[in-house]
PDB file of C-alpha atoms and ligand atoms in Angstrom:
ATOM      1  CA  UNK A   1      -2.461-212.972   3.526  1.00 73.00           C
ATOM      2  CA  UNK A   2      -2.026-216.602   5.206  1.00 92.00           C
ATOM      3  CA  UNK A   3      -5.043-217.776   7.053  1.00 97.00           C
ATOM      4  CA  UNK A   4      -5.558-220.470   9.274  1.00 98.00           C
ATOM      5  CA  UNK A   5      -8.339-222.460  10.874  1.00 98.00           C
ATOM      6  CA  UNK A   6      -7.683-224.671  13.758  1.00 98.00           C
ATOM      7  CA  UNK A   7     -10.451-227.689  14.182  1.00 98.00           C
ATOM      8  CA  UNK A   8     -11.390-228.233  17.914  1.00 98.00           C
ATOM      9  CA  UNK A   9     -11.986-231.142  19.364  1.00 98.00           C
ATOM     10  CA  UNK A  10     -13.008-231.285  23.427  1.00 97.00           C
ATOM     11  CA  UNK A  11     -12.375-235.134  24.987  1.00 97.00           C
ATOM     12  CA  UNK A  12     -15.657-235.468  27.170  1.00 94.00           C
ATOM     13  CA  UNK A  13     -15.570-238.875  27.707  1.00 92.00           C
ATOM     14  CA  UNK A  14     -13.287-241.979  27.958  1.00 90.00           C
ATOM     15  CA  UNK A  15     -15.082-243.110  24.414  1.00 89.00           C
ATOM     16  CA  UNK A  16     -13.845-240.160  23.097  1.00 91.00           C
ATOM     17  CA  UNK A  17     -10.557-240.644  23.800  1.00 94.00           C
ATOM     18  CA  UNK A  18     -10.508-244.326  22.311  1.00 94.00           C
ATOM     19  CA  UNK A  19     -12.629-244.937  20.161  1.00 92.00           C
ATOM     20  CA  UNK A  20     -12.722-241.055  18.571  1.00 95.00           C
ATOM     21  CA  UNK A  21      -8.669-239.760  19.219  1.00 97.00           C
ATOM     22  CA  UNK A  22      -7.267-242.727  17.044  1.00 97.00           C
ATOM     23  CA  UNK A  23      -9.155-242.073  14.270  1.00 96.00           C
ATOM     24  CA  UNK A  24      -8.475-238.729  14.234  1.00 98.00           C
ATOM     25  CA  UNK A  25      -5.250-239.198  14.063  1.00 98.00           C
ATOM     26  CA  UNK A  26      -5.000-240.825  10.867  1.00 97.00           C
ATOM     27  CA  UNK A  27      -6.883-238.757   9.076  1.00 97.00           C
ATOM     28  CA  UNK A  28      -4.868-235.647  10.063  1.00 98.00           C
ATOM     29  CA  UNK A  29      -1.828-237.511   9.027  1.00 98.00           C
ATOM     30  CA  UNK A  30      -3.361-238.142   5.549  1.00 97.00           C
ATOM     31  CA  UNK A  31      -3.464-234.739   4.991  1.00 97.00           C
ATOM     32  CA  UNK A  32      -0.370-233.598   7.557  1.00 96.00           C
ATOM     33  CA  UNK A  33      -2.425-231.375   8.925  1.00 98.00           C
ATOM     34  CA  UNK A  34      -2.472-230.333  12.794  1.00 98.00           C
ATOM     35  CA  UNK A  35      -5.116-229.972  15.388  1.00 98.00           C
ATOM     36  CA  UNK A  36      -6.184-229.019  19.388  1.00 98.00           C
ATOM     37  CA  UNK A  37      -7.658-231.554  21.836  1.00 98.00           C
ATOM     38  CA  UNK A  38      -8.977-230.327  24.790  1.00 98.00           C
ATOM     39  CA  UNK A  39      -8.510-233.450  27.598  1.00 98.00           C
ATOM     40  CA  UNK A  40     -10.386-233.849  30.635  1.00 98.00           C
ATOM     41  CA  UNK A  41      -8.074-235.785  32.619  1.00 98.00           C
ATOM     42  CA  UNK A  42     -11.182-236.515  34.968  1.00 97.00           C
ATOM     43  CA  UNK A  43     -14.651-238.236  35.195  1.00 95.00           C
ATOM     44  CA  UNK A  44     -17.263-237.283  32.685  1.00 91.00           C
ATOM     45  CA  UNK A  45     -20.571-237.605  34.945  1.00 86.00           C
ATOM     46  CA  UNK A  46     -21.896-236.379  38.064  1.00 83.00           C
ATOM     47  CA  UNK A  47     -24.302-239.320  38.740  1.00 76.00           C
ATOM     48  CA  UNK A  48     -26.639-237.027  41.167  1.00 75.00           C
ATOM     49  CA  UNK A  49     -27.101-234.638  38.567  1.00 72.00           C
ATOM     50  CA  UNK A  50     -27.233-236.631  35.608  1.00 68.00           C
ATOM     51  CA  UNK A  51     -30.024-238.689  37.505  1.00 67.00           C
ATOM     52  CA  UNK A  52     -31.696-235.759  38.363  1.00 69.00           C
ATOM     53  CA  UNK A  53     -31.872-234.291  34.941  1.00 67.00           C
ATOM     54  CA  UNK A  54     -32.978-237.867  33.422  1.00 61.00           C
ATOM     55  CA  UNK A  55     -36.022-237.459  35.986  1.00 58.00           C
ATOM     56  CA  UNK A  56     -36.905-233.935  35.087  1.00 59.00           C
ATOM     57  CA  UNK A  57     -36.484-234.235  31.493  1.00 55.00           C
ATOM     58  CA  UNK A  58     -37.174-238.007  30.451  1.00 53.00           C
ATOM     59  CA  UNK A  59     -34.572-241.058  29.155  1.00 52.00           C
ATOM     60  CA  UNK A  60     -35.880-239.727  25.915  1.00 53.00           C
ATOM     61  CA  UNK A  61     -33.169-240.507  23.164  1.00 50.00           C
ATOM     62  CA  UNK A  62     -35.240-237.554  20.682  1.00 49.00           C
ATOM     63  CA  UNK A  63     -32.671-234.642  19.922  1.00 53.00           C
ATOM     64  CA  UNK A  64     -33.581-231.623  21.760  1.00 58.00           C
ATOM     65  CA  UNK A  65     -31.431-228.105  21.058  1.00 69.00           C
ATOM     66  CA  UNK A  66     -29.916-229.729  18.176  1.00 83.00           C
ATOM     67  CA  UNK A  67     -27.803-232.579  20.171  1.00 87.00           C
ATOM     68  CA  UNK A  68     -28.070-235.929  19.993  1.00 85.00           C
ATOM     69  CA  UNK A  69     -28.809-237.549  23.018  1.00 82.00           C
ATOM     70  CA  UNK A  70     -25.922-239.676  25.184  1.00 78.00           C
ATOM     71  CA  UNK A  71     -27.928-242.999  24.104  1.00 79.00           C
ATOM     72  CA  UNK A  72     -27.628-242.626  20.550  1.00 81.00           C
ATOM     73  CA  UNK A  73     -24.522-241.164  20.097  1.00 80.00           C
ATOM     74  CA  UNK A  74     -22.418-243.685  22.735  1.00 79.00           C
ATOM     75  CA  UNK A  75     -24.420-246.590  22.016  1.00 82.00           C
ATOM     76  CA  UNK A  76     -26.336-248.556  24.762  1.00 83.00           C
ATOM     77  CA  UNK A  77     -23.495-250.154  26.048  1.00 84.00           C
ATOM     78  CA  UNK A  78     -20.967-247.870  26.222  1.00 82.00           C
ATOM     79  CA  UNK A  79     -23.383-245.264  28.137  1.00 82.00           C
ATOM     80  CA  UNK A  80     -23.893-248.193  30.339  1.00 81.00           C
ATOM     81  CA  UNK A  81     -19.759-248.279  31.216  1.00 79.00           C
ATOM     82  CA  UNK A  82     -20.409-244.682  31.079  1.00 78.00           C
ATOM     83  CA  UNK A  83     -22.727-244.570  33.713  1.00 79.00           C
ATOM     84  CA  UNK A  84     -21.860-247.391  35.998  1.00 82.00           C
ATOM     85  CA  UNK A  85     -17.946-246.984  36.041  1.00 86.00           C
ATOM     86  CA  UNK A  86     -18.048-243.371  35.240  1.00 89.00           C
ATOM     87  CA  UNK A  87     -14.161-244.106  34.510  1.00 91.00           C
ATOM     88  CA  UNK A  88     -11.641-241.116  34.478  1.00 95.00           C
ATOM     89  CA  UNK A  89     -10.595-240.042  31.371  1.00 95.00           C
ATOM     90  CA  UNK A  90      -7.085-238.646  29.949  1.00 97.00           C
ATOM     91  CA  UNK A  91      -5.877-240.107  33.652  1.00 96.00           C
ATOM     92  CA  UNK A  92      -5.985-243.786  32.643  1.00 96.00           C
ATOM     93  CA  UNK A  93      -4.832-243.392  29.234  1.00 96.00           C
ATOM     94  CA  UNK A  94      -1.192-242.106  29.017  1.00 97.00           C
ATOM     95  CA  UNK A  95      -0.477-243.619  25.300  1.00 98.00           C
ATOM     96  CA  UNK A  96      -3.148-242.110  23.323  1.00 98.00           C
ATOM     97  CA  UNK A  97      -2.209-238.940  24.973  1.00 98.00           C
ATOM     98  CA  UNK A  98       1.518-239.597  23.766  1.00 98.00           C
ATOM     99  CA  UNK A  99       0.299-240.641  20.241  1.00 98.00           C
ATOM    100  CA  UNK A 100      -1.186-236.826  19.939  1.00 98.00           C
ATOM    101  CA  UNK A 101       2.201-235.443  21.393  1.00 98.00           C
ATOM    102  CA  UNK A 102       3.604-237.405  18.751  1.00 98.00           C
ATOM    103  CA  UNK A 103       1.863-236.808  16.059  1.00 98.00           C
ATOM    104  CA  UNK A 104       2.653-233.346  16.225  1.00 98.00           C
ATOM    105  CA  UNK A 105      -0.858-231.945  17.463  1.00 98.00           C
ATOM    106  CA  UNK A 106      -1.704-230.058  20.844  1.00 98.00           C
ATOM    107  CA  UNK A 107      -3.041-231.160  23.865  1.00 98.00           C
ATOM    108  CA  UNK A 108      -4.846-228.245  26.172  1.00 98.00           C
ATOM    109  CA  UNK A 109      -6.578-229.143  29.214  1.00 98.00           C
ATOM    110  CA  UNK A 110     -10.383-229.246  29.542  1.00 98.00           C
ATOM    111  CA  UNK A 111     -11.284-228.346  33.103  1.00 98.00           C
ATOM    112  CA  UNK A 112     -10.795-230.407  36.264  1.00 98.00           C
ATOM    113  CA  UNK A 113     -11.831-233.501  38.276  1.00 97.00           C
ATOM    114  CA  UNK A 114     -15.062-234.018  37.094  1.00 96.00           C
ATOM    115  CA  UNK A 115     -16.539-232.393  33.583  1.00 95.00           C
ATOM    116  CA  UNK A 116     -20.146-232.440  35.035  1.00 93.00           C
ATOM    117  CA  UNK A 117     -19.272-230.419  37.944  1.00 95.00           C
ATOM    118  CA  UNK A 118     -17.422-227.893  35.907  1.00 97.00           C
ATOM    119  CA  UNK A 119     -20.061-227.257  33.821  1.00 95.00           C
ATOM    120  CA  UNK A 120     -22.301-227.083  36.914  1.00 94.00           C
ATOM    121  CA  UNK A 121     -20.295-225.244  39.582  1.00 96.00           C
ATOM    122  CA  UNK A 122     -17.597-223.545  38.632  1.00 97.00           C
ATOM    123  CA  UNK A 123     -19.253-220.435  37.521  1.00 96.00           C
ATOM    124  CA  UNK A 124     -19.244-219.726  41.929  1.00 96.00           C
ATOM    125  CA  UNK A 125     -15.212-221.349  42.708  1.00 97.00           C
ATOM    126  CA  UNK A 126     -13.432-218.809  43.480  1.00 96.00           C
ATOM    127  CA  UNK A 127      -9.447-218.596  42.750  1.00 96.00           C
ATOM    128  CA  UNK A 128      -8.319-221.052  45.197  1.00 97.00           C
ATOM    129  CA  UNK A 129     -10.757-224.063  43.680  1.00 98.00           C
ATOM    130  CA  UNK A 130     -10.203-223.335  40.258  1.00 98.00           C
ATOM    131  CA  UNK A 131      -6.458-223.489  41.031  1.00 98.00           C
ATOM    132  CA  UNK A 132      -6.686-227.548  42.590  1.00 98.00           C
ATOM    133  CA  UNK A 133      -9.139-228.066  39.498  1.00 98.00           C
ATOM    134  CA  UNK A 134      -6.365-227.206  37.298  1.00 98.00           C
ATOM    135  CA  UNK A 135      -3.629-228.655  39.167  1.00 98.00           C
ATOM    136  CA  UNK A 136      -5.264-231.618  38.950  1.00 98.00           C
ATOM    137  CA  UNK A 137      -5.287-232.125  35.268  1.00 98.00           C
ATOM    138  CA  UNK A 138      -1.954-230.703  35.165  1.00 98.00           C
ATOM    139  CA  UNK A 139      -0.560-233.527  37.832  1.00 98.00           C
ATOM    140  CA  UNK A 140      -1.399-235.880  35.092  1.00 98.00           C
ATOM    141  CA  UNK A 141      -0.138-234.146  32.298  1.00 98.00           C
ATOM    142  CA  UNK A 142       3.313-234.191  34.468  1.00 98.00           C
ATOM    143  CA  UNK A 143       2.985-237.799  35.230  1.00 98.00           C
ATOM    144  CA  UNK A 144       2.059-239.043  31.832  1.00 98.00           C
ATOM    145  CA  UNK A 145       5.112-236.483  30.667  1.00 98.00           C
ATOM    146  CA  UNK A 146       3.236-234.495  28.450  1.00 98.00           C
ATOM    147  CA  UNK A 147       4.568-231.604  27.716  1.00 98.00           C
ATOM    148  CA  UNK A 148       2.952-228.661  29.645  1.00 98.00           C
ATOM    149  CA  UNK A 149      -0.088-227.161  28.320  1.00 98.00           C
ATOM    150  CA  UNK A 150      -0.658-223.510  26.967  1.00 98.00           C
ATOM    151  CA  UNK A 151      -3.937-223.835  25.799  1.00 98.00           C
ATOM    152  CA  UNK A 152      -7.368-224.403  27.857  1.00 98.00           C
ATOM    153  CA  UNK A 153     -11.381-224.698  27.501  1.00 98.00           C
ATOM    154  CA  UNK A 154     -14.087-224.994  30.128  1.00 98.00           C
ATOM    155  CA  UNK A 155     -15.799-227.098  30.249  1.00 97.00           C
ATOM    156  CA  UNK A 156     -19.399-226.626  28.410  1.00 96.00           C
ATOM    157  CA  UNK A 157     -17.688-222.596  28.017  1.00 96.00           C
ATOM    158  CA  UNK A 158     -18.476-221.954  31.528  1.00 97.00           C
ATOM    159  CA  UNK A 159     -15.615-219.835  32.543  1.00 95.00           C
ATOM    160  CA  UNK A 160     -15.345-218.842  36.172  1.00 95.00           C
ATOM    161  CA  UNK A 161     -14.255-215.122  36.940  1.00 92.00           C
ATOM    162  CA  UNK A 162     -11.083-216.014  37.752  1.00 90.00           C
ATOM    163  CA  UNK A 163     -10.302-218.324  35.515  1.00 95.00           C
ATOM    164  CA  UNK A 164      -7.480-215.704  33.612  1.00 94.00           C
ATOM    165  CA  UNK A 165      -5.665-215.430  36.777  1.00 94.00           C
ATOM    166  CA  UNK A 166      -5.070-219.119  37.420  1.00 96.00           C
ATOM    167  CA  UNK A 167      -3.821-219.648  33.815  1.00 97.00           C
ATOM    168  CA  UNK A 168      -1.428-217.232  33.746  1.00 95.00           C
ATOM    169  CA  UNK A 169      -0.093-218.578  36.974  1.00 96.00           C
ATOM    170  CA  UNK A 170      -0.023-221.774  35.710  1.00 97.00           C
ATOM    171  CA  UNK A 171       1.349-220.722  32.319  1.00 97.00           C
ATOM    172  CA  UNK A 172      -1.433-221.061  29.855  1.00 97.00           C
ATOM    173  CA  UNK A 173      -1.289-218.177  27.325  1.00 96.00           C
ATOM    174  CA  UNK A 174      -4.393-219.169  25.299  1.00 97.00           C
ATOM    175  CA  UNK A 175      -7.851-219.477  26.509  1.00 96.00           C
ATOM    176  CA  UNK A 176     -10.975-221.143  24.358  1.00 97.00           C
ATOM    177  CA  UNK A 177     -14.072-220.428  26.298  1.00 95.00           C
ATOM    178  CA  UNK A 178     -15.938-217.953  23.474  1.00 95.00           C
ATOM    179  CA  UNK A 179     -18.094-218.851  20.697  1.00 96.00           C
ATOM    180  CA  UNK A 180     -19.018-216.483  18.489  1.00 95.00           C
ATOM    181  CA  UNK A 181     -19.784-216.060  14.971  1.00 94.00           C
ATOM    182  CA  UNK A 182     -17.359-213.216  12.839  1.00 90.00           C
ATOM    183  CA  UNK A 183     -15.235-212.763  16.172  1.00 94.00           C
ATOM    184  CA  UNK A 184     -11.642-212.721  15.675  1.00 95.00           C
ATOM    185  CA  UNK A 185      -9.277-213.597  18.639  1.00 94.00           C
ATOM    186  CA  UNK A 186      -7.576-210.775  20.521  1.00 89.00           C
ATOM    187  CA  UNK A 187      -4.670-211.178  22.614  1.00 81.00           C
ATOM    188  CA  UNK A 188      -5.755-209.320  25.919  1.00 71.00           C
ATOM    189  CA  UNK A 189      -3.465-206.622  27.958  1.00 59.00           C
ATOM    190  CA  UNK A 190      -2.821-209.309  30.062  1.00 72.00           C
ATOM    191  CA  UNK A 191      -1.188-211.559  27.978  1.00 76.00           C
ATOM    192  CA  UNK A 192      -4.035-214.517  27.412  1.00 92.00           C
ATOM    193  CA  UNK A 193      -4.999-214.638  23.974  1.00 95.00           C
ATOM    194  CA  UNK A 194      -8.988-214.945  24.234  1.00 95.00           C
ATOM    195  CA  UNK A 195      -9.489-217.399  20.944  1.00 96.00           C
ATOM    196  CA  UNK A 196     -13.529-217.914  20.088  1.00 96.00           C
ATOM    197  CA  UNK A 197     -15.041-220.783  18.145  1.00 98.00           C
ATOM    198  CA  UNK A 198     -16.127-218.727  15.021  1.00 97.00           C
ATOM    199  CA  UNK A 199     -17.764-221.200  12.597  1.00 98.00           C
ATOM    200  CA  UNK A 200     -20.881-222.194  14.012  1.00 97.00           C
ATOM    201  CA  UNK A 201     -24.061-224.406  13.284  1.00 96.00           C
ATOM    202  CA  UNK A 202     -27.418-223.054  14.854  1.00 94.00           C
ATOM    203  CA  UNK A 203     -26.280-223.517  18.218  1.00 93.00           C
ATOM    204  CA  UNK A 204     -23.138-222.323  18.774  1.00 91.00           C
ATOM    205  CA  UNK A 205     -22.545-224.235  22.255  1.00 92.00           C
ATOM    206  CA  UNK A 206     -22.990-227.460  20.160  1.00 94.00           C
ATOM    207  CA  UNK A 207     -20.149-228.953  17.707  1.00 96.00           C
ATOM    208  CA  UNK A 208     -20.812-228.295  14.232  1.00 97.00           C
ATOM    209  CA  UNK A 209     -20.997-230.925  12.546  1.00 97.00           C
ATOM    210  CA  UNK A 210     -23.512-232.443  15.252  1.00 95.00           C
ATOM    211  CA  UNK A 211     -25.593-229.580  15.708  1.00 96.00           C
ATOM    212  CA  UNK A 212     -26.600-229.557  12.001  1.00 97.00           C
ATOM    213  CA  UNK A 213     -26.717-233.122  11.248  1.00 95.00           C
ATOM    214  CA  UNK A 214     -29.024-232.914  14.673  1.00 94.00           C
ATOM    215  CA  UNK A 215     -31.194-230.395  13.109  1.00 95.00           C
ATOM    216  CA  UNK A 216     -31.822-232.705  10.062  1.00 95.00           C
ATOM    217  CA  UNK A 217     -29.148-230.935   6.968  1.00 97.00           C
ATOM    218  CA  UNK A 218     -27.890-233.288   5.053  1.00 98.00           C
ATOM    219  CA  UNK A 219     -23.767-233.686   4.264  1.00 98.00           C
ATOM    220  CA  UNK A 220     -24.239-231.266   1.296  1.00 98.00           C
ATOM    221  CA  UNK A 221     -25.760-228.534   2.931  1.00 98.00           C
ATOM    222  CA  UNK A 222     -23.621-229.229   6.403  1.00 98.00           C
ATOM    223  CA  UNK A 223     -20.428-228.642   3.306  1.00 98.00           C
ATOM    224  CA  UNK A 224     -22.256-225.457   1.910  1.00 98.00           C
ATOM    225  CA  UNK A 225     -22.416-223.937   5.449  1.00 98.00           C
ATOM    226  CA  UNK A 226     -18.943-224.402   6.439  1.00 98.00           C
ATOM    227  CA  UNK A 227     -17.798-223.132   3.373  1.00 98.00           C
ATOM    228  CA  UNK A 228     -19.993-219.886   3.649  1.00 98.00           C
ATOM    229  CA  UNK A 229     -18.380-219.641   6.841  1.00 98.00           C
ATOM    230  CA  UNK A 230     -14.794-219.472   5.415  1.00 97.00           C
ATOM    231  CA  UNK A 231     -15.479-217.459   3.108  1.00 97.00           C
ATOM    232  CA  UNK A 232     -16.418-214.816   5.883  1.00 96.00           C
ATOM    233  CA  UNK A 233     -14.133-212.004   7.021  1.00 95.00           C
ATOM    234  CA  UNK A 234     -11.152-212.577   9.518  1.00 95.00           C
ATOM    235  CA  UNK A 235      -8.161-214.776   8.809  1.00 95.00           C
ATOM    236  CA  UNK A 236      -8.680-216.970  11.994  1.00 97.00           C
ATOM    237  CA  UNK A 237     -11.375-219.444  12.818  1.00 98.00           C
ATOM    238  CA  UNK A 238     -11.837-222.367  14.589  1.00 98.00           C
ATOM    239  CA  UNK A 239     -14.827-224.918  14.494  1.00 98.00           C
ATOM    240  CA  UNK A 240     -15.278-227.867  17.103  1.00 97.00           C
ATOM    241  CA  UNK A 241     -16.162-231.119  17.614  1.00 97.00           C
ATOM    242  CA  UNK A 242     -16.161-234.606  19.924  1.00 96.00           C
ATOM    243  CA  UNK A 243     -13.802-237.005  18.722  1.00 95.00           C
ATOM    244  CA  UNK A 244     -16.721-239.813  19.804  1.00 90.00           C
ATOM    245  CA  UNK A 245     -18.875-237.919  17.372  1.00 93.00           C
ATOM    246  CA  UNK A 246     -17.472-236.876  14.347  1.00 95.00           C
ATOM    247  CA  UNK A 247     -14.378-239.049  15.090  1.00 93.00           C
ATOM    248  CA  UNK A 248     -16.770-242.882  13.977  1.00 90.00           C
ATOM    249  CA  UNK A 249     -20.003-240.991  12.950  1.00 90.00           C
ATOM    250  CA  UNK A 250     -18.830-238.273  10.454  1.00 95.00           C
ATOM    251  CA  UNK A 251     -15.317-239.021   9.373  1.00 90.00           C
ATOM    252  CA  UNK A 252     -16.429-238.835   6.102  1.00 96.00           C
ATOM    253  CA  UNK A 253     -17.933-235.136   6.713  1.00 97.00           C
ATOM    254  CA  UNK A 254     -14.578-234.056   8.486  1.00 98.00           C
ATOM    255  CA  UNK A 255     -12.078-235.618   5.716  1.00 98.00           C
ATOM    256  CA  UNK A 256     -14.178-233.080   3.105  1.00 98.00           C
ATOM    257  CA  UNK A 257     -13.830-230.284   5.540  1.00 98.00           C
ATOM    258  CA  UNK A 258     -10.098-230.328   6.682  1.00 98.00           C
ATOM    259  CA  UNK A 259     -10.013-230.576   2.028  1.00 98.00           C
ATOM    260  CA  UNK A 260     -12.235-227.604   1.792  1.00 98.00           C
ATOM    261  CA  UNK A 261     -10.255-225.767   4.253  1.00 98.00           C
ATOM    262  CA  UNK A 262      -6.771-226.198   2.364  1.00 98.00           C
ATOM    263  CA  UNK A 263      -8.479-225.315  -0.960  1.00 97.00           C
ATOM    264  CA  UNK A 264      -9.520-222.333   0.394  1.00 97.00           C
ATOM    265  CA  UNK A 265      -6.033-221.566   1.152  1.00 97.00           C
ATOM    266  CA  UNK A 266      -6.030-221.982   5.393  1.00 98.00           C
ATOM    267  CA  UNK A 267      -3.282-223.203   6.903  1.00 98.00           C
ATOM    268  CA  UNK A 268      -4.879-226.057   9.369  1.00 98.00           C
ATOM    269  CA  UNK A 269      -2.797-225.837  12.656  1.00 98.00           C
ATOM    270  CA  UNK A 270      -3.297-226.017  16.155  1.00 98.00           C
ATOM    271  CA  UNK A 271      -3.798-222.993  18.655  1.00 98.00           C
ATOM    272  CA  UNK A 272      -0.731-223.282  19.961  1.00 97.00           C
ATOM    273  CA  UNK A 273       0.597-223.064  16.815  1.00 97.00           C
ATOM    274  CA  UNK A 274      -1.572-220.012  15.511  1.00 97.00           C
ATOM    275  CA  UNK A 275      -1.344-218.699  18.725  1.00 95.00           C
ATOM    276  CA  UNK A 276       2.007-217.123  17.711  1.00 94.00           C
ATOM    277  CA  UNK A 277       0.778-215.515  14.849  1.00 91.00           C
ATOM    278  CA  UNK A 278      -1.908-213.072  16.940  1.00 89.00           C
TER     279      UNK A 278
HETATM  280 ZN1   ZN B 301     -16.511-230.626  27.107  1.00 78.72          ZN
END
């Protein structure tokens, strides 16, 4: 029975995208393996509501929930450009996007104008915001001529009621808002294949690899979960990631994992790719 795993990574930032995406792409060639980004083509940060969050909860740069704080994971400087410029992401950077194109890996879209708000908002949008939210990330996937995603993730998995309407509209058959550990993805009666992130570190909303190393595991024990994990029943699972993150800080972590994955005999493709096997 072939098996496949599909490693996740969601582009939250303009860092991400390149410093994180290049690297990435090396080491899947090394092992000619494929993948899923998840873009946001717009800004990462709502200044009024990052602001008001520093306030309430302190410029602390202590891990809280098992994440590691935007300080010490960006670096002073680039949360600096972060916060000052607050630049837009996949809509300034046309040729990394093309190097994931052609290197044979998929591109889905990660919510709308402004990750932030997304994650803030768009639980209350009704059909026709959600719709210019998506249109605007797919405006630049038309103008950068990418090809036309299928796949899509909300930002921070908060996915608006309507949010299955709009795709299929817009003619995404895969959506990635779930996670859930032992859940296998289902293709609904509707036609959008409902594909949770199954391998999971303590908090599921967090990427793996950060969430434990956050928590304090070491690389040995991060390795001994993750292959516990695959071992588990269902022949499809997917794990994710931020390129920033584990990208620079744990490409060492992810080059043992993407091994451990083929050794175990999983095919490592992207959604789109597994997509047609569901
Ligand atoms: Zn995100």
């Amino acid at each position: 029975m072939e098996k496949y795993i599909c490693f996740r990574f969601d582009i939250d930032t303009h860092i991400c995208l390149q410093k994180g995406v290049p690297n990435l792409l090396k080491l899947f060639e090394n092992y000619n393996a494929k993948c899923t980004f998840f873009v946001s083509m717009g800004r990462s940060f709502d200044r009024s509501s990052f602001l008001k969050e520093k306030f309430k909860y302190g410029f602390s740069n202590k891990t809280t929930q098992g994440t590691f704080s935007m300080f010490s994971k960006l670096g002073v400087t680039n949360s600096i450009v972060a916060l000052l410029l607050n630049p837009k992401i996949g809509a300034i950077q046309k040729k990394i996007l093309q190097d994931i194109i052609n290197h044979g890996h998929e591109l889905g879209l990660h919510g709308g104008k402004n990750h932030t708000l997304w994650e803030k908002n768009a639980k209350n949008w009704n059909e026709e915001k959600i719709l210019q939210e998506i249109d605007y990330g797919l405006g630049y996937f038309r103008q950068h001529q990418l090809p036309q995603p299928i796949s899509f993730a909300s930002p921070c998995w908060q996915s608006p009621l309507g949010i299955g309407n709009v795709l299929r509209q817009r003619g995404f058959s895969v959506l990635a808002d779930e996670y859930f550990t032992g859940k296998q993805p289902n293709p609904e009666v509707s036609g959008l294949i409902h594909f949770p992130t199954n391998v999971l570190g303590q908090h599921g909303n967090v990427g793996f690899v950060e969430n434990l190393r956050a928590l304090g595991y070491s690389s040995e024990e991060i390795l001994s979960e993750f292959e516990r994990q695959l071992d588990s029943e269902g022949k499809y699972k997917m794990v994710f990631d931020h390129p920033f993150y584990i990208g620079i800080k744990e490409f060492e972590i992810l080059s043992k994992m993407i091994e451990i994955s083929i050794k175990k005999g999983y095919k490592v493709d992207s959604l789109h790719n597994i997509s047609k096997y569901i």
